[in-house]
PDB file of C-alpha atoms in Angstrom:
ATOM      1  CA  MET E  26      21.364  58.034 121.154  1.00  0.00           C
ATOM      2  CA  THR E  27      21.464  60.301 118.123  1.00  0.00           C
ATOM      3  CA  ILE E  28      24.559  61.737 116.510  1.00  0.00           C
ATOM      4  CA  ALA E  29      22.825  64.833 115.219  1.00  0.00           C
ATOM      5  CA  THR E  30      19.236  65.989 115.131  1.00  0.00           C
ATOM      6  CA  THR E  31      18.872  69.415 113.555  1.00  0.00           C
ATOM      7  CA  PRO E  32      19.995  70.148 109.980  1.00  0.00           C
ATOM      8  CA  ILE E  33      22.673  72.482 111.285  1.00  0.00           C
ATOM      9  CA  GLU E  34      24.104  69.687 113.448  1.00  0.00           C
ATOM     10  CA  TRP E  35      24.190  67.381 110.454  1.00  0.00           C
ATOM     11  CA  ALA E  36      25.905  70.103 108.454  1.00  0.00           C
ATOM     12  CA  ILE E  37      28.548  70.564 111.181  1.00  0.00           C
ATOM     13  CA  LEU E  38      29.166  66.817 111.218  1.00  0.00           C
ATOM     14  CA  ALA E  39      29.385  66.602 107.421  1.00  0.00           C
ATOM     15  CA  VAL E  40      31.784  69.550 107.158  1.00  0.00           C
ATOM     16  CA  SER E  41      34.041  68.194 109.943  1.00  0.00           C
ATOM     17  CA  ALA E  42      34.103  64.765 108.330  1.00  0.00           C
ATOM     18  CA  ALA E  43      34.942  66.303 104.944  1.00  0.00           C
ATOM     19  CA  SER E  44      37.788  68.416 106.322  1.00  0.00           C
ATOM     20  CA  THR E  45      39.160  65.356 108.117  1.00  0.00           C
ATOM     21  CA  ALA E  46      39.006  63.323 104.915  1.00  0.00           C
ATOM     22  CA  VAL E  47      40.817  66.015 102.906  1.00  0.00           C
ATOM     23  CA  GLY E  48      43.366  66.507 105.699  1.00  0.00           C
ATOM     24  CA  LEU E  49      44.067  62.801 105.903  1.00  0.00           C
ATOM     25  CA  TYR E  50      44.551  62.742 102.129  1.00  0.00           C
ATOM     26  CA  VAL E  51      47.310  65.367 102.530  1.00  0.00           C
ATOM     27  CA  ALA E  52      48.733  63.346 105.457  1.00  0.00           C
ATOM     28  CA  TYR E  53      48.732  60.249 103.264  1.00  0.00           C
ATOM     29  CA  GLN E  54      50.678  62.044 100.526  1.00  0.00           C
ATOM     30  CA  ALA E  55      53.159  63.250 103.135  1.00  0.00           C
ATOM     31  CA  TYR E  56      53.475  59.677 104.420  1.00  0.00           C
ATOM     32  CA  ARG E  57      54.161  58.437 100.886  1.00  0.00           C
ATOM     33  CA  GLY E  58      56.784  61.156 100.512  1.00  0.00           C
ATOM     34  CA  TYR E  59      58.369  59.969 103.755  1.00  0.00           C
ATOM     35  CA  ARG E  60      58.399  56.327 102.688  1.00  0.00           C
ATOM     36  CA  ARG E  61      59.668  57.019  99.222  1.00  0.00           C
ATOM     37  CA  HIS E  62      62.418  59.483 100.085  1.00  0.00           C
ATOM     38  CA  ARG E  63      63.111  58.501 103.678  1.00  0.00           C
ATOM     39  CA  SER E  64      62.435  62.138 104.455  1.00  0.00           C
ATOM     40  CA  ARG E  65      62.213  62.954 108.157  1.00  0.00           C
ATOM     41  CA  PRO E  66      60.431  66.286 107.600  1.00  0.00           C
ATOM     42  CA  MET E  67      57.721  64.374 105.730  1.00  0.00           C
ATOM     43  CA  GLN E  68      57.504  61.812 108.517  1.00  0.00           C
ATOM     44  CA  TYR E  69      56.733  64.514 111.076  1.00  0.00           C
ATOM     45  CA  LEU E  70      54.445  66.406 108.706  1.00  0.00           C
ATOM     46  CA  SER E  71      52.309  63.316 108.164  1.00  0.00           C
ATOM     47  CA  LEU E  72      52.289  62.461 111.874  1.00  0.00           C
ATOM     48  CA  GLY E  73      51.310  66.041 112.712  1.00  0.00           C
ATOM     49  CA  LEU E  74      48.479  66.071 110.182  1.00  0.00           C
ATOM     50  CA  ILE E  75      47.181  62.714 111.349  1.00  0.00           C
ATOM     51  CA  ILE E  76      47.103  63.891 114.971  1.00  0.00           C
ATOM     52  CA  LEU E  77      45.766  67.345 114.105  1.00  0.00           C
ATOM     53  CA  LEU E  78      42.945  66.112 111.879  1.00  0.00           C
ATOM     54  CA  GLY E  79      42.379  62.399 112.304  1.00  0.00           C
ATOM     55  CA  VAL E  80      42.950  61.801 116.010  1.00  0.00           C
ATOM     56  CA  THR E  81      41.198  64.989 117.133  1.00  0.00           C
ATOM     57  CA  PHE E  82      38.185  64.341 114.896  1.00  0.00           C
ATOM     58  CA  VAL E  83      37.760  60.801 116.141  1.00  0.00           C
ATOM     59  CA  SER E  84      38.153  61.803 119.780  1.00  0.00           C
ATOM     60  CA  ALA E  85      35.810  64.787 119.433  1.00  0.00           C
ATOM     61  CA  PHE E  86      33.258  62.556 117.694  1.00  0.00           C
ATOM     62  CA  VAL E  87      33.452  59.689 120.181  1.00  0.00           C
ATOM     63  CA  GLY E  88      33.557  62.140 123.078  1.00  0.00           C
ATOM     64  CA  SER E  89      30.433  63.990 122.017  1.00  0.00           C
ATOM     65  CA  LEU E  90      28.623  60.690 121.508  1.00  0.00           C
ATOM     66  CA  LEU E  91      29.505  59.626 125.049  1.00  0.00           C
ATOM     67  CA  LEU E  92      28.489  62.996 126.473  1.00  0.00           C
ATOM     68  CA  ARG E  93      25.218  63.128 124.547  1.00  0.00           C
ATOM     69  CA  GLY E  94      24.347  59.570 125.370  1.00  0.00           C
ATOM     70  CA  GLY E  95      24.874  60.315 129.037  1.00  0.00           C
ATOM     71  CA  VAL E  96      27.538  57.599 129.314  1.00  0.00           C
ATOM     72  CA  VAL E  97      29.914  60.261 130.577  1.00  0.00           C
ATOM     73  CA  PRO E  98      28.547  63.017 132.868  1.00  0.00           C
ATOM     74  CA  GLY E  99      28.333  66.503 131.376  1.00  0.00           C
ATOM     75  CA  ASP E 100      30.819  67.783 133.950  1.00  0.00           C
ATOM     76  CA  TYR E 101      33.556  66.169 131.906  1.00  0.00           C
ATOM     77  CA  ARG E 102      32.887  68.366 128.877  1.00  0.00           C
ATOM     78  CA  PRO E 103      35.460  71.137 129.657  1.00  0.00           C
ATOM     79  CA  GLY E 104      38.148  68.581 130.482  1.00  0.00           C
ATOM     80  CA  PHE E 105      37.346  66.757 127.290  1.00  0.00           C
ATOM     81  CA  THR E 106      37.530  69.951 125.230  1.00  0.00           C
ATOM     82  CA  LEU E 107      40.937  70.607 126.806  1.00  0.00           C
ATOM     83  CA  LEU E 108      42.109  67.142 125.756  1.00  0.00           C
ATOM     84  CA  VAL E 109      41.075  67.743 122.138  1.00  0.00           C
ATOM     85  CA  ARG E 110      42.808  71.156 122.141  1.00  0.00           C
ATOM     86  CA  LEU E 111      45.976  69.562 123.572  1.00  0.00           C
ATOM     87  CA  LEU E 112      45.925  67.021 120.758  1.00  0.00           C
ATOM     88  CA  GLN E 113      45.638  69.871 118.270  1.00  0.00           C
ATOM     89  CA  LEU E 114      48.623  71.556 119.898  1.00  0.00           C
ATOM     90  CA  LEU E 115      50.595  68.326 119.662  1.00  0.00           C
ATOM     91  CA  GLY E 116      49.703  68.037 115.970  1.00  0.00           C
ATOM     92  CA  VAL E 117      50.855  71.554 115.066  1.00  0.00           C
ATOM     93  CA  ALA E 118      53.958  71.088 117.249  1.00  0.00           C
ATOM     94  CA  PHE E 119      54.896  68.077 115.097  1.00  0.00           C
ATOM     95  CA  ILE E 120      54.405  70.131 111.942  1.00  0.00           C
ATOM     96  CA  ALA E 121      56.510  72.983 113.354  1.00  0.00           C
ATOM     97  CA  TYR E 122      59.225  70.493 114.317  1.00  0.00           C
ATOM     98  CA  SER E 123      59.108  69.063 110.806  1.00  0.00           C
ATOM     99  CA  LEU E 124      59.867  72.554 109.454  1.00  0.00           C
ATOM    100  CA  SER E 125      62.845  72.905 111.785  1.00  0.00           C
ATOM    101  CA  LEU E 126      64.442  69.674 110.519  1.00  0.00           C
ATOM    102  CA  ARG E 127      66.986  71.454 108.333  1.00  0.00           C
ATOM    103  CA  GLY E 128      70.567  70.678 107.509  1.00  0.00           C
TER     104      GLY E 128
ATOM    105  CA  MET F  22      86.531  44.955  85.406  1.00  0.00           C
ATOM    106  CA  SER F  23      85.349  48.562  85.717  1.00  0.00           C
ATOM    107  CA  GLU F  24      82.504  47.529  87.988  1.00  0.00           C
ATOM    108  CA  ASP F  25      84.952  45.746  90.276  1.00  0.00           C
ATOM    109  CA  ARG F  26      87.143  48.805  90.450  1.00  0.00           C
ATOM    110  CA  GLU F  27      84.142  50.916  91.280  1.00  0.00           C
ATOM    111  CA  LEU F  28      83.275  48.534  94.111  1.00  0.00           C
ATOM    112  CA  ASP F  29      86.889  48.626  95.360  1.00  0.00           C
ATOM    113  CA  GLY F  30      86.677  52.380  95.639  1.00  0.00           C
ATOM    114  CA  VAL F  31      83.298  52.348  97.352  1.00  0.00           C
ATOM    115  CA  LEU F  32      84.375  49.701  99.866  1.00  0.00           C
ATOM    116  CA  ASP F  33      87.570  51.604 100.492  1.00  0.00           C
ATOM    117  CA  VAL F  34      85.638  54.779 101.378  1.00  0.00           C
ATOM    118  CA  LEU F  35      83.129  52.834 103.461  1.00  0.00           C
ATOM    119  CA  SER F  36      85.902  51.234 105.485  1.00  0.00           C
ATOM    120  CA  ASP F  37      86.335  54.643 107.090  1.00  0.00           C
ATOM    121  CA  GLU F  38      84.266  55.179 110.204  1.00  0.00           C
ATOM    122  CA  TYR F  39      83.830  58.939 109.664  1.00  0.00           C
ATOM    123  CA  ALA F  40      82.805  58.497 106.053  1.00  0.00           C
ATOM    124  CA  ARG F  41      80.174  55.972 107.132  1.00  0.00           C
ATOM    125  CA  SER F  42      78.788  58.213 109.833  1.00  0.00           C
ATOM    126  CA  ILE F  43      78.705  61.240 107.476  1.00  0.00           C
ATOM    127  CA  LEU F  44      76.848  59.132 104.948  1.00  0.00           C
ATOM    128  CA  ALA F  45      74.392  57.915 107.599  1.00  0.00           C
ATOM    129  CA  GLU F  46      73.622  61.442 108.795  1.00  0.00           C
ATOM    130  CA  ALA F  47      73.341  62.808 105.253  1.00  0.00           C
ATOM    131  CA  SER F  48      70.891  60.060 104.343  1.00  0.00           C
ATOM    132  CA  THR F  49      68.168  61.551 106.557  1.00  0.00           C
ATOM    133  CA  GLU F  50      68.135  65.017 105.021  1.00  0.00           C
ATOM    134  CA  PRO F  51      70.456  67.460 103.238  1.00  0.00           C
ATOM    135  CA  MET F  52      73.077  68.690 105.699  1.00  0.00           C
ATOM    136  CA  SER F  53      75.809  71.310 105.796  1.00  0.00           C
ATOM    137  CA  ALA F  54      79.418  70.355 106.555  1.00  0.00           C
ATOM    138  CA  LYS F  55      79.102  72.206 109.866  1.00  0.00           C
ATOM    139  CA  THR F  56      76.074  70.154 110.922  1.00  0.00           C
ATOM    140  CA  LEU F  57      77.796  66.961 109.800  1.00  0.00           C
ATOM    141  CA  SER F  58      80.846  67.918 111.820  1.00  0.00           C
ATOM    142  CA  ASP F  59      78.662  68.383 114.940  1.00  0.00           C
ATOM    143  CA  ARG F  60      76.644  65.226 114.464  1.00  0.00           C
ATOM    144  CA  CYS F  61      79.581  63.001 113.584  1.00  0.00           C
ATOM    145  CA  ASP F  62      81.861  64.478 116.218  1.00  0.00           C
ATOM    146  CA  ALA F  63      84.520  65.106 113.585  1.00  0.00           C
ATOM    147  CA  SER F  64      86.518  68.242 112.813  1.00  0.00           C
ATOM    148  CA  LEU F  65      85.453  70.355 109.845  1.00  0.00           C
ATOM    149  CA  PRO F  66      88.609  69.508 107.813  1.00  0.00           C
ATOM    150  CA  THR F  67      87.957  65.794 108.444  1.00  0.00           C
ATOM    151  CA  VAL F  68      84.378  66.198 107.250  1.00  0.00           C
ATOM    152  CA  TYR F  69      85.481  68.045 104.095  1.00  0.00           C
ATOM    153  CA  ARG F  70      88.106  65.410 103.287  1.00  0.00           C
ATOM    154  CA  ARG F  71      85.580  62.592 103.675  1.00  0.00           C
ATOM    155  CA  ILE F  72      82.984  64.470 101.647  1.00  0.00           C
ATOM    156  CA  GLU F  73      85.517  64.864  98.828  1.00  0.00           C
ATOM    157  CA  ARG F  74      86.152  61.135  98.821  1.00  0.00           C
ATOM    158  CA  LEU F  75      82.453  60.335  99.008  1.00  0.00           C
ATOM    159  CA  LYS F  76      81.818  62.724  96.109  1.00  0.00           C
ATOM    160  CA  GLU F  77      84.520  61.054  93.990  1.00  0.00           C
ATOM    161  CA  HIS F  78      82.514  57.856  94.222  1.00  0.00           C
ATOM    162  CA  ASP F  79      79.146  59.568  93.767  1.00  0.00           C
ATOM    163  CA  LEU F  80      78.025  58.573  97.231  1.00  0.00           C
ATOM    164  CA  VAL F  81      76.952  62.073  98.185  1.00  0.00           C
ATOM    165  CA  GLU F  82      75.334  64.840  96.201  1.00  0.00           C
ATOM    166  CA  GLU F  83      76.259  68.467  96.774  1.00  0.00           C
ATOM    167  CA  ARG F  84      73.746  71.275  96.480  1.00  0.00           C
ATOM    168  CA  THR F  85      73.830  74.979  97.201  1.00  0.00           C
ATOM    169  CA  ARG F  86      71.201  76.262  99.548  1.00  0.00           C
ATOM    170  CA  VAL F  87      70.331  79.925  99.676  1.00  0.00           C
ATOM    171  CA  LYS F  88      69.866  81.272 103.182  1.00  0.00           C
ATOM    172  CA  PRO F  89      67.162  83.821 104.103  1.00  0.00           C
ATOM    173  CA  ASP F  90      69.822  86.543 104.606  1.00  0.00           C
ATOM    174  CA  GLY F  91      70.935  86.121 100.987  1.00  0.00           C
ATOM    175  CA  GLY F  92      74.079  84.138 101.735  1.00  0.00           C
ATOM    176  CA  HIS F  93      74.418  80.531 100.705  1.00  0.00           C
ATOM    177  CA  HIS F  94      76.051  77.368 101.846  1.00  0.00           C
ATOM    178  CA  LYS F  95      76.509  73.870 100.521  1.00  0.00           C
ATOM    179  CA  VAL F  96      74.477  70.941 101.730  1.00  0.00           C
ATOM    180  CA  TYR F  97      75.103  67.248 101.177  1.00  0.00           C
ATOM    181  CA  THR F  98      72.734  64.348 100.672  1.00  0.00           C
ATOM    182  CA  ALA F  99      73.697  60.686 100.665  1.00  0.00           C
ATOM    183  CA  THR F 100      72.968  58.985  97.367  1.00  0.00           C
ATOM    184  CA  LEU F 101      73.996  55.484  98.358  1.00  0.00           C
ATOM    185  CA  ALA F 102      71.105  53.044  98.511  1.00  0.00           C
ATOM    186  CA  SER F 103      72.889  49.714  98.792  1.00  0.00           C
ATOM    187  CA  VAL F 104      76.125  47.846  98.231  1.00  0.00           C
ATOM    188  CA  SER F 105      75.788  44.170  97.644  1.00  0.00           C
ATOM    189  CA  ILE F 106      78.294  41.398  97.132  1.00  0.00           C
ATOM    190  CA  GLU F 107      77.204  37.867  96.397  1.00  0.00           C
ATOM    191  CA  LEU F 108      79.482  34.926  96.048  1.00  0.00           C
ATOM    192  CA  ASP F 109      77.999  32.197  93.972  1.00  0.00           C
ATOM    193  CA  ASP F 110      79.681  29.350  92.148  1.00  0.00           C
ATOM    194  CA  GLY F 111      83.163  30.863  92.137  1.00  0.00           C
ATOM    195  CA  GLU F 112      82.015  34.278  91.013  1.00  0.00           C
ATOM    196  CA  TYR F 113      81.319  37.538  92.735  1.00  0.00           C
ATOM    197  CA  GLU F 114      78.169  39.380  91.826  1.00  0.00           C
ATOM    198  CA  THR F 115      78.537  42.937  92.974  1.00  0.00           C
ATOM    199  CA  SER F 116      76.414  46.012  92.712  1.00  0.00           C
ATOM    200  CA  VAL F 117      76.272  49.531  94.070  1.00  0.00           C
ATOM    201  CA  GLU F 118      72.875  51.154  93.941  1.00  0.00           C
ATOM    202  CA  ARG F 119      72.313  54.854  94.282  1.00  0.00           C
ATOM    203  CA  THR F 120      69.301  57.008  94.849  1.00  0.00           C
ATOM    204  CA  ASP F 121      68.974  60.157  92.867  1.00  0.00           C
ATOM    205  CA  ARG F 122      66.664  62.288  94.908  1.00  0.00           C
ATOM    206  CA  THR F 123      65.966  65.048  92.414  1.00  0.00           C
ATOM    207  CA  ALA F 124      65.589  62.647  89.523  1.00  0.00           C
ATOM    208  CA  SER F 125      63.319  60.437  91.586  1.00  0.00           C
ATOM    209  CA  LEU F 126      60.955  63.305  92.347  1.00  0.00           C
ATOM    210  CA  ASP F 127      58.113  62.918  89.906  1.00  0.00           C
ATOM    211  CA  ALA F 128      56.355  66.162  88.971  1.00  0.00           C
ATOM    212  CA  ASP F 129      53.117  64.286  88.296  1.00  0.00           C
ATOM    213  CA  ASP F 130      52.989  62.668  91.694  1.00  0.00           C
ATOM    214  CA  ALA F 131      51.343  64.486  94.611  1.00  0.00           C
ATOM    215  CA  ALA F 132      53.575  62.831  97.251  1.00  0.00           C
ATOM    216  CA  ASP F 133      56.740  63.848  95.391  1.00  0.00           C
ATOM    217  CA  ARG F 134      55.572  67.399  94.775  1.00  0.00           C
ATOM    218  CA  LEU F 135      54.573  67.763  98.416  1.00  0.00           C
ATOM    219  CA  THR F 136      57.949  66.391  99.559  1.00  0.00           C
ATOM    220  CA  TYR F 137      59.810  68.809  97.311  1.00  0.00           C
ATOM    221  CA  MET F 138      57.665  71.754  98.352  1.00  0.00           C
ATOM    222  CA  TRP F 139      57.774  71.024 102.080  1.00  0.00           C
ATOM    223  CA  GLU F 140      61.505  70.299 102.204  1.00  0.00           C
ATOM    224  CA  ASN F 141      62.265  73.521 100.387  1.00  0.00           C
ATOM    225  CA  LEU F 142      59.951  75.678 102.436  1.00  0.00           C
TER     226      LEU F 142
END
């Protein structure tokens, strides 16, 4: 089972991994802000970023491995894509909620 | 003795249920008196009276927030971190610790800058 074969597939993987790493760095700073200032907006911002970038990347990655490897039948692909999109929605919903946490 | 008197005042304010609940709500994020009145189930005059007392003892910090329509209102943040009383060998060791949010935001730290930026968005 191969993760990527063509150069373009490797490039896609590398770029996704890089954006996840940078996103999780921002999430980490938000988490530190939450811990240090007991700030609820920062708590939801960091949670949102972690779901939006970290959780979706990991599930997309693991999912495509399973689909490519034939562990999971290809019929599941649309349902799986929907799951990843729902996670993204959840992530941005957390961030939006964080913005609404005003006095 | 001045520290003892300070503690007397702080304990006196904290003995009030409304003052405690205002402080608890205002410790999560800056809040207007109206919001505090809703969350603490207290009338607006009650909230203002408690806020005055809390301010006298530096337990809350008042700031003016500008609204998008150009108006402004005051918001309050709890600055109390801890009150401790220890009795040891016939003597009381007391301390009141406060958090100073703005002073504790470090301009050289990414987490602090992000917190400031995001909360003021």
